[in-house]
PDB file of C-alpha atoms and ligand atoms in Angstrom:
ATOM      1  CA  MET V   1       0.000   0.000   0.000  1.00 80.00           C
ATOM      2  CA  ASN V   2       1.391   3.416  -0.881  1.00 90.00           C
ATOM      3  CA  GLN V   3       0.637   6.589   1.073  1.00 88.00           C
ATOM      4  CA  ASP V   4      -2.295   7.525  -1.163  1.00 90.00           C
ATOM      5  CA  ASP V   5      -3.870   4.095  -0.586  1.00 92.00           C
ATOM      6  CA  LEU V   6      -3.481   4.598   3.178  1.00 94.00           C
ATOM      7  CA  LYS V   7      -5.048   8.054   2.980  1.00 96.00           C
ATOM      8  CA  ARG V   8      -7.967   6.736   0.964  1.00 96.00           C
ATOM      9  CA  ALA V   9      -8.516   3.868   3.416  1.00 96.00           C
ATOM     10  CA  VAL V  10      -8.700   6.220   6.377  1.00 98.00           C
ATOM     11  CA  ALA V  11     -10.887   8.663   4.443  1.00 97.00           C
ATOM     12  CA  ARG V  12     -13.324   5.839   3.694  1.00 97.00           C
ATOM     13  CA  ALA V  13     -13.371   4.763   7.348  1.00 97.00           C
ATOM     14  CA  ALA V  14     -14.282   8.302   8.438  1.00 98.00           C
ATOM     15  CA  VAL V  15     -17.407   8.242   6.244  1.00 97.00           C
ATOM     16  CA  GLU V  16     -18.730   5.425   8.480  1.00 96.00           C
ATOM     17  CA  LEU V  17     -18.681   7.804  11.468  1.00 97.00           C
ATOM     18  CA  LEU V  18     -20.900  10.482   9.935  1.00 97.00           C
ATOM     19  CA  VAL V  19     -24.373  11.158  11.255  1.00 97.00           C
ATOM     20  CA  ASP V  20     -27.216  10.966   8.701  1.00 96.00           C
ATOM     21  CA  ASP V  21     -28.931  14.228   7.731  1.00 97.00           C
ATOM     22  CA  ALA V  22     -26.551  16.348   9.812  1.00 98.00           C
ATOM     23  CA  VAL V  23     -24.156  19.146   8.909  1.00 98.00           C
ATOM     24  CA  VAL V  24     -20.600  17.818   8.437  1.00 98.00           C
ATOM     25  CA  GLY V  25     -17.466  19.748   9.417  1.00 98.00           C
ATOM     26  CA  VAL V  26     -14.803  19.400   6.749  1.00 98.00           C
ATOM     27  CA  GLY V  27     -11.115  20.193   7.306  1.00 98.00           C
ATOM     28  CA  SER V  28      -8.374  20.631   4.718  1.00 98.00           C
ATOM     29  CA  GLY V  29      -5.431  18.859   3.139  1.00 97.00           C
ATOM     30  CA  SER V  30      -4.756  15.925   0.857  1.00 97.00           C
ATOM     31  CA  THR V  31      -6.282  13.328   3.219  1.00 97.00           C
ATOM     32  CA  VAL V  32      -9.408  15.432   3.626  1.00 98.00           C
ATOM     33  CA  ASP V  33      -9.591  15.844  -0.165  1.00 98.00           C
ATOM     34  CA  LEU V  34      -9.971  12.061  -0.376  1.00 98.00           C
ATOM     35  CA  PHE V  35     -12.505  12.142   2.464  1.00 98.00           C
ATOM     36  CA  ILE V  36     -14.549  14.684   0.475  1.00 98.00           C
ATOM     37  CA  ASP V  37     -14.465  12.412  -2.582  1.00 97.00           C
ATOM     38  CA  GLU V  38     -15.412   9.321  -0.586  1.00 96.00           C
ATOM     39  CA  PHE V  39     -18.128  10.964   1.442  1.00 93.00           C
ATOM     40  CA  VAL V  40     -19.909  12.713  -1.407  1.00 91.00           C
ATOM     41  CA  ARG V  41     -19.738   9.578  -3.572  1.00 90.00           C
ATOM     42  CA  SER V  42     -20.963   7.378  -0.693  1.00 93.00           C
ATOM     43  CA  GLY V  43     -24.479   8.728  -1.125  1.00 91.00           C
ATOM     44  CA  ARG V  44     -24.776   9.382   2.639  1.00 91.00           C
ATOM     45  CA  ARG V  45     -27.543  11.897   3.337  1.00 93.00           C
ATOM     46  CA  PHE V  46     -26.217  15.096   4.895  1.00 94.00           C
ATOM     47  CA  ALA V  47     -27.599  18.583   5.491  1.00 96.00           C
ATOM     48  CA  GLY V  48     -24.548  20.300   4.002  1.00 97.00           C
ATOM     49  CA  ALA V  49     -20.897  20.846   4.792  1.00 98.00           C
ATOM     50  CA  VAL V  50     -19.117  23.556   6.712  1.00 98.00           C
ATOM     51  CA  SER V  51     -15.717  24.007   5.113  1.00 98.00           C
ATOM     52  CA  SER V  52     -12.427  25.139   6.620  1.00 98.00           C
ATOM     53  CA  SER V  53     -10.667  26.356   3.465  1.00 98.00           C
ATOM     54  CA  GLU V  54     -11.254  27.718  -0.005  1.00 98.00           C
ATOM     55  CA  ASN V  55      -9.673  24.530  -1.401  1.00 98.00           C
ATOM     56  CA  SER V  56     -12.088  22.250   0.436  1.00 98.00           C
ATOM     57  CA  THR V  57     -15.027  24.467  -0.538  1.00 98.00           C
ATOM     58  CA  LYS V  58     -14.020  24.226  -4.193  1.00 98.00           C
ATOM     59  CA  ARG V  59     -13.689  20.449  -4.012  1.00 98.00           C
ATOM     60  CA  LEU V  60     -17.027  20.058  -2.227  1.00 97.00           C
ATOM     61  CA  ARG V  61     -18.800  22.285  -4.749  1.00 97.00           C
ATOM     62  CA  GLY V  62     -17.077  20.412  -7.584  1.00 97.00           C
ATOM     63  CA  HIS V  63     -18.956  17.330  -6.373  1.00 96.00           C
ATOM     64  CA  GLY V  64     -22.213  19.288  -6.181  1.00 95.00           C
ATOM     65  CA  ALA V  65     -22.233  19.320  -2.366  1.00 96.00           C
ATOM     66  CA  VAL V  66     -23.951  22.124  -0.483  1.00 96.00           C
ATOM     67  CA  VAL V  67     -21.481  24.283   1.445  1.00 98.00           C
ATOM     68  CA  LEU V  68     -23.031  26.165   4.348  1.00 98.00           C
ATOM     69  CA  ASP V  69     -21.879  29.344   6.054  1.00 98.00           C
ATOM     70  CA  LEU V  70     -20.731  28.590   9.608  1.00 98.00           C
ATOM     71  CA  ASN V  71     -22.429  31.703  10.986  1.00 98.00           C
ATOM     72  CA  ASP V  72     -25.770  30.618   9.525  1.00 98.00           C
ATOM     73  CA  VAL V  73     -25.376  27.106  10.925  1.00 98.00           C
ATOM     74  CA  VAL V  74     -24.498  28.306  14.421  1.00 98.00           C
ATOM     75  CA  ALA V  75     -27.179  31.031  14.437  1.00 98.00           C
ATOM     76  CA  SER V  76     -29.849  28.509  13.424  1.00 98.00           C
ATOM     77  CA  GLY V  77     -28.845  26.169  16.248  1.00 98.00           C
ATOM     78  CA  GLN V  78     -28.004  23.307  13.890  1.00 98.00           C
ATOM     79  CA  PRO V  79     -25.417  20.982  15.415  1.00 98.00           C
ATOM     80  CA  ILE V  80     -22.271  19.822  13.624  1.00 98.00           C
ATOM     81  CA  PRO V  81     -21.967  16.399  15.247  1.00 98.00           C
ATOM     82  CA  VAL V  82     -18.812  15.337  13.408  1.00 98.00           C
ATOM     83  CA  HIS V  83     -15.855  17.294  12.040  1.00 98.00           C
ATOM     84  CA  VAL V  84     -13.257  15.403   9.991  1.00 98.00           C
ATOM     85  CA  ASP V  85      -9.764  16.800   9.523  1.00 98.00           C
ATOM     86  CA  GLY V  86      -6.172  15.688   8.981  1.00 98.00           C
ATOM     87  CA  ALA V  87      -3.038  16.562  10.953  1.00 98.00           C
ATOM     88  CA  ASP V  88       0.663  17.062  10.439  1.00 98.00           C
ATOM     89  CA  GLU V  89       1.504  15.418  13.767  1.00 98.00           C
ATOM     90  CA  ILE V  90      -0.630  13.817  16.470  1.00 98.00           C
ATOM     91  CA  ASP V  91       0.523  12.629  19.900  1.00 97.00           C
ATOM     92  CA  PRO V  92      -0.915   9.912  22.203  1.00 96.00           C
ATOM     93  CA  GLY V  93      -3.107  12.555  23.919  1.00 97.00           C
ATOM     94  CA  LEU V  94      -4.589  13.318  20.446  1.00 98.00           C
ATOM     95  CA  ARG V  95      -3.094  16.789  20.527  1.00 98.00           C
ATOM     96  CA  MET V  96      -2.028  17.895  17.089  1.00 98.00           C
ATOM     97  CA  ILE V  97       0.091  20.178  14.994  1.00 98.00           C
ATOM     98  CA  LYS V  98      -1.957  21.326  12.016  1.00 98.00           C
ATOM     99  CA  GLY V  99      -1.678  23.984   9.366  1.00 96.00           C
ATOM    100  CA  GLY V 100       0.773  22.451   6.922  1.00 93.00           C
ATOM    101  CA  GLY V 101      -1.685  23.618   4.271  1.00 94.00           C
ATOM    102  CA  GLY V 102      -2.020  27.049   5.889  1.00 96.00           C
ATOM    103  CA  ALA V 103      -5.710  26.624   6.789  1.00 98.00           C
ATOM    104  CA  LEU V 104      -5.224  26.342  10.556  1.00 98.00           C
ATOM    105  CA  THR V 105      -7.376  29.277  11.642  1.00 98.00           C
ATOM    106  CA  ARG V 106     -10.525  28.213   9.835  1.00 98.00           C
ATOM    107  CA  GLU V 107      -9.829  24.606  10.844  1.00 98.00           C
ATOM    108  CA  LYS V 108      -9.693  25.663  14.484  1.00 98.00           C
ATOM    109  CA  ILE V 109     -12.922  27.639  14.153  1.00 98.00           C
ATOM    110  CA  VAL V 110     -14.851  24.747  12.596  1.00 98.00           C
ATOM    111  CA  ALA V 111     -13.394  22.319  15.169  1.00 98.00           C
ATOM    112  CA  ALA V 112     -14.567  24.609  17.966  1.00 97.00           C
ATOM    113  CA  ALA V 113     -18.105  24.555  16.575  1.00 98.00           C
ATOM    114  CA  ALA V 114     -18.259  20.780  16.174  1.00 98.00           C
ATOM    115  CA  GLY V 115     -19.276  18.017  18.541  1.00 97.00           C
ATOM    116  CA  ARG V 116     -16.766  15.307  17.736  1.00 97.00           C
ATOM    117  CA  PHE V 117     -13.390  15.925  16.104  1.00 98.00           C
ATOM    118  CA  VAL V 118     -12.344  12.909  14.041  1.00 98.00           C
ATOM    119  CA  CYS V 119      -8.727  13.140  12.924  1.00 98.00           C
ATOM    120  CA  ILE V 120      -7.657  11.088   9.895  1.00 98.00           C
ATOM    121  CA  VAL V 121      -3.978  10.311   9.372  1.00 98.00           C
ATOM    122  CA  ASP V 122      -1.578   7.686   8.172  1.00 95.00           C
ATOM    123  CA  GLN V 123       0.860   6.154  10.627  1.00 93.00           C
ATOM    124  CA  SER V 124       3.679   8.573   9.682  1.00 94.00           C
ATOM    125  CA  LYS V 125       1.848  11.417  11.499  1.00 97.00           C
ATOM    126  CA  CYS V 126       1.833   9.685  14.911  1.00 97.00           C
ATOM    127  CA  VAL V 127       4.571  10.949  17.255  1.00 97.00           C
ATOM    128  CA  ASP V 128       5.346  10.735  20.967  1.00 96.00           C
ATOM    129  CA  VAL V 129       6.204  14.435  21.327  1.00 96.00           C
ATOM    130  CA  LEU V 130       4.992  17.197  18.995  1.00 97.00           C
ATOM    131  CA  GLY V 131       7.434  19.575  17.354  1.00 96.00           C
ATOM    132  CA  ASN V 132       9.450  17.801  14.715  1.00 97.00           C
ATOM    133  CA  PHE V 133       7.067  19.338  12.167  1.00 97.00           C
ATOM    134  CA  ALA V 134       7.650  23.119  12.187  1.00 98.00           C
ATOM    135  CA  LEU V 135       4.695  24.778  13.937  1.00 98.00           C
ATOM    136  CA  PRO V 136       2.648  26.962  11.537  1.00 98.00           C
ATOM    137  CA  ILE V 137       1.443  30.273  12.955  1.00 98.00           C
ATOM    138  CA  GLU V 138      -0.948  32.626  11.130  1.00 98.00           C
ATOM    139  CA  VAL V 139       0.326  36.171  11.582  1.00 98.00           C
ATOM    140  CA  ILE V 140      -0.986  39.594  10.564  1.00 98.00           C
ATOM    141  CA  PRO V 141       1.676  40.925   8.148  1.00 98.00           C
ATOM    142  CA  MET V 142       2.735  44.002  10.165  1.00 98.00           C
ATOM    143  CA  ALA V 143       3.546  41.774  13.188  1.00 98.00           C
ATOM    144  CA  ARG V 144       5.853  39.431  11.245  1.00 98.00           C
ATOM    145  CA  GLU V 145       9.188  40.511  12.750  1.00 98.00           C
ATOM    146  CA  LEU V 146       7.751  40.960  16.238  1.00 98.00           C
ATOM    147  CA  VAL V 147       6.422  37.400  16.211  1.00 98.00           C
ATOM    148  CA  CYS V 148       9.688  36.041  14.751  1.00 98.00           C
ATOM    149  CA  ARG V 149      11.633  37.766  17.541  1.00 98.00           C
ATOM    150  CA  ALA V 150       9.355  36.316  20.215  1.00 98.00           C
ATOM    151  CA  LEU V 151       9.776  32.856  18.688  1.00 98.00           C
ATOM    152  CA  ARG V 152      13.578  33.147  18.838  1.00 98.00           C
ATOM    153  CA  GLU V 153      13.244  34.089  22.507  1.00 97.00           C
ATOM    154  CA  ILE V 154      11.541  30.758  23.251  1.00 97.00           C
ATOM    155  CA  GLY V 155      14.207  28.808  21.335  1.00 97.00           C
ATOM    156  CA  ALA V 156      12.491  28.377  17.969  1.00 98.00           C
ATOM    157  CA  THR V 157      13.901  29.080  14.537  1.00 98.00           C
ATOM    158  CA  PRO V 158      11.239  31.016  12.619  1.00 98.00           C
ATOM    159  CA  ARG V 159      10.859  31.434   8.882  1.00 98.00           C
ATOM    160  CA  VAL V 160       8.102  32.982   6.815  1.00 98.00           C
ATOM    161  CA  ARG V 161       6.429  30.638   4.328  1.00 98.00           C
ATOM    162  CA  GLU V 162       7.492  32.225   1.051  1.00 97.00           C
ATOM    163  CA  GLY V 163       4.870  33.391  -1.433  1.00 96.00           C
ATOM    164  CA  PHE V 164       1.932  32.148   0.631  1.00 98.00           C
ATOM    165  CA  VAL V 165      -1.093  34.142   1.762  1.00 98.00           C
ATOM    166  CA  THR V 166      -3.771  32.510   3.904  1.00 98.00           C
ATOM    167  CA  ASP V 167      -7.470  32.501   2.996  1.00 97.00           C
ATOM    168  CA  ASN V 168      -7.726  35.359   5.546  1.00 98.00           C
ATOM    169  CA  GLY V 169      -5.033  37.471   3.849  1.00 98.00           C
ATOM    170  CA  ASN V 170      -2.268  36.821   6.383  1.00 98.00           C
ATOM    171  CA  LEU V 171       1.201  35.227   6.553  1.00 98.00           C
ATOM    172  CA  ILE V 172       2.297  31.863   7.861  1.00 98.00           C
ATOM    173  CA  VAL V 173       5.378  31.824  10.083  1.00 98.00           C
ATOM    174  CA  LEU V 174       6.887  28.359  10.598  1.00 98.00           C
ATOM    175  CA  ALA V 175       8.546  27.747  13.963  1.00 98.00           C
ATOM    176  CA  ALA V 176      11.128  24.954  13.808  1.00 98.00           C
ATOM    177  CA  GLY V 177      13.145  23.439  16.623  1.00 96.00           C
ATOM    178  CA  LEU V 178      10.483  23.272  19.325  1.00 93.00           C
ATOM    179  CA  SER V 179      10.162  20.168  21.480  1.00 83.00           C
ATOM    180  CA  ILE V 180       6.620  20.650  22.679  1.00 95.00           C
ATOM    181  CA  THR V 181       6.300  18.921  26.034  1.00 93.00           C
ATOM    182  CA  ASP V 182       3.386  21.094  27.206  1.00 97.00           C
ATOM    183  CA  PRO V 183       1.278  21.754  24.100  1.00 98.00           C
ATOM    184  CA  VAL V 184      -1.616  23.393  25.978  1.00 98.00           C
ATOM    185  CA  ALA V 185       0.711  25.941  27.603  1.00 98.00           C
ATOM    186  CA  LEU V 186       2.539  26.713  24.339  1.00 98.00           C
ATOM    187  CA  GLU V 187      -0.700  27.052  22.367  1.00 98.00           C
ATOM    188  CA  THR V 188      -1.997  29.492  24.962  1.00 98.00           C
ATOM    189  CA  GLN V 189       1.266  31.451  25.174  1.00 98.00           C
ATOM    190  CA  ILE V 190       1.740  32.001  21.431  1.00 98.00           C
ATOM    191  CA  ASN V 191      -1.907  32.881  20.886  1.00 98.00           C
ATOM    192  CA  GLN V 192      -1.527  35.791  23.306  1.00 98.00           C
ATOM    193  CA  TRP V 193       1.168  37.537  21.274  1.00 98.00           C
ATOM    194  CA  PRO V 194      -0.158  40.618  19.439  1.00 98.00           C
ATOM    195  CA  GLY V 195      -0.437  39.928  15.709  1.00 98.00           C
ATOM    196  CA  VAL V 196      -0.877  36.173  16.055  1.00 98.00           C
ATOM    197  CA  VAL V 197      -4.225  35.105  14.635  1.00 98.00           C
ATOM    198  CA  THR V 198      -3.776  31.555  15.869  1.00 98.00           C
ATOM    199  CA  ASN V 199      -1.126  28.857  15.968  1.00 98.00           C
ATOM    200  CA  GLY V 200      -1.285  25.316  14.652  1.00 98.00           C
ATOM    201  CA  LEU V 201      -1.303  23.596  18.030  1.00 98.00           C
ATOM    202  CA  PHE V 202      -4.660  21.917  18.568  1.00 98.00           C
ATOM    203  CA  ALA V 203      -4.150  20.952  22.211  1.00 98.00           C
ATOM    204  CA  ARG V 204      -6.730  22.930  24.147  1.00 97.00           C
ATOM    205  CA  ARG V 205      -9.274  21.208  21.913  1.00 96.00           C
ATOM    206  CA  PRO V 206      -7.632  17.929  20.869  1.00 97.00           C
ATOM    207  CA  ALA V 207      -9.215  15.326  18.610  1.00 98.00           C
ATOM    208  CA  ASP V 208     -11.798  13.029  20.193  1.00 97.00           C
ATOM    209  CA  LEU V 209     -10.839  10.125  18.002  1.00 97.00           C
ATOM    210  CA  VAL V 210      -8.094   9.391  15.523  1.00 98.00           C
ATOM    211  CA  LEU V 211      -8.316   6.966  12.639  1.00 98.00           C
ATOM    212  CA  VAL V 212      -4.821   5.803  11.729  1.00 98.00           C
ATOM    213  CA  ALA V 213      -4.144   4.058   8.433  1.00 97.00           C
ATOM    214  CA  THR V 214      -1.494   1.342   8.772  1.00 95.00           C
ATOM    215  CA  ALA V 215      -0.379  -1.388   6.396  1.00 92.00           C
ATOM    216  CA  ASP V 216      -2.540  -3.793   8.446  1.00 94.00           C
ATOM    217  CA  GLY V 217      -5.716  -1.698   8.252  1.00 95.00           C
ATOM    218  CA  VAL V 218      -7.318   1.329   9.877  1.00 97.00           C
ATOM    219  CA  GLU V 219      -6.932   1.597  13.668  1.00 97.00           C
ATOM    220  CA  THR V 220      -9.168   3.685  15.914  1.00 97.00           C
ATOM    221  CA  ARG V 221      -7.337   5.361  18.808  1.00 96.00           C
ATOM    222  CA  ARG V 222      -8.606   7.418  21.713  1.00 93.00           C
ATOM    223  CA  ALA V 223      -6.551   9.646  24.026  1.00 85.00           C
ATOM    224  CA  ARG V 224      -4.179   7.828  26.409  1.00 81.00           C
TER     225      ARG V 224
HETATM  226  C1  LIG Q   1      -4.008  21.954   6.565  1.00 94.78           C
HETATM  227  C2  LIG Q   1      -3.903  20.901   7.610  1.00 94.78           C
HETATM  228  C3  LIG Q   1      -3.916  19.492   7.137  1.00 94.78           C
HETATM  229  O1  LIG Q   1      -4.935  18.801   7.776  1.00 94.78           O
HETATM  230  C4  LIG Q   1      -2.587  18.878   7.446  1.00 94.78           C
HETATM  231  O2  LIG Q   1      -1.565  19.673   6.860  1.00 94.78           O
HETATM  232  C5  LIG Q   1      -2.481  17.458   6.902  1.00 94.78           C
HETATM  233  O3  LIG Q   1      -2.528  17.478   5.523  1.00 94.78           O
HETATM  234  P1  LIG Q   1      -2.332  16.189   4.633  1.00 94.78           P
HETATM  235  O4  LIG Q   1      -3.552  15.352   4.806  1.00 94.78           O
HETATM  236  O5  LIG Q   1      -2.188  16.731   3.232  1.00 94.78           O
HETATM  237  O6  LIG Q   1      -1.077  15.487   5.090  1.00 94.78           O
HETATM  238  O7  LIG Q   1      -3.806  21.129   8.781  1.00 94.78           O
HETATM  239  O8  LIG Q   1      -3.919  23.241   7.119  1.00 94.78           O
END
């Protein structure tokens, strides 16, 4: 099985966890792209999708799926029982680094609105300690150097993702060299810096469940 086969297997498994006739939260990335394909083609009845990136919205609409505005969904009191998203790293507590595709802020917003966060990954994303993958941080452009300086002060090596603008019109700063032993504390700390929109640590609100694609099949893991 190559990595695409693993991603498709885990994407297919996530479709089984959806709730009929409900709004579905949809994350971003190549694994989620396959989830979108599998879920729309599955014929499952759903009330529409709430999307966390322009890319996912385009893919959903390409399949003829209804994409709903999150504000309308929340204001109408409709639940989002399941949100499906990928990750760049996930630890045994189901805390994640996300944002490799630069969509972390909208992903965090949709996750916050959803009941159950189902993370879909292949085995290569599972780590004991987060931080080998450089932490993406969405930053308002005028705060770029201020945020980079603050990152150096906590021992990180920052670099701006070249030629990339987020769906919200901001920059992504990548913080390498962090060994993240207390992800909740670091998520909270970085999010308090002026100019940071949000960072890619999903620790305050970890996943509820992770589906991991391995060569032997798809495993379901809960937080240890
Ligand atoms: C995008 C994300 C993605 O979920 C994460 O980067 C994983 O992507 P992929 O499935 O392509 O490995 O957080 O912002």
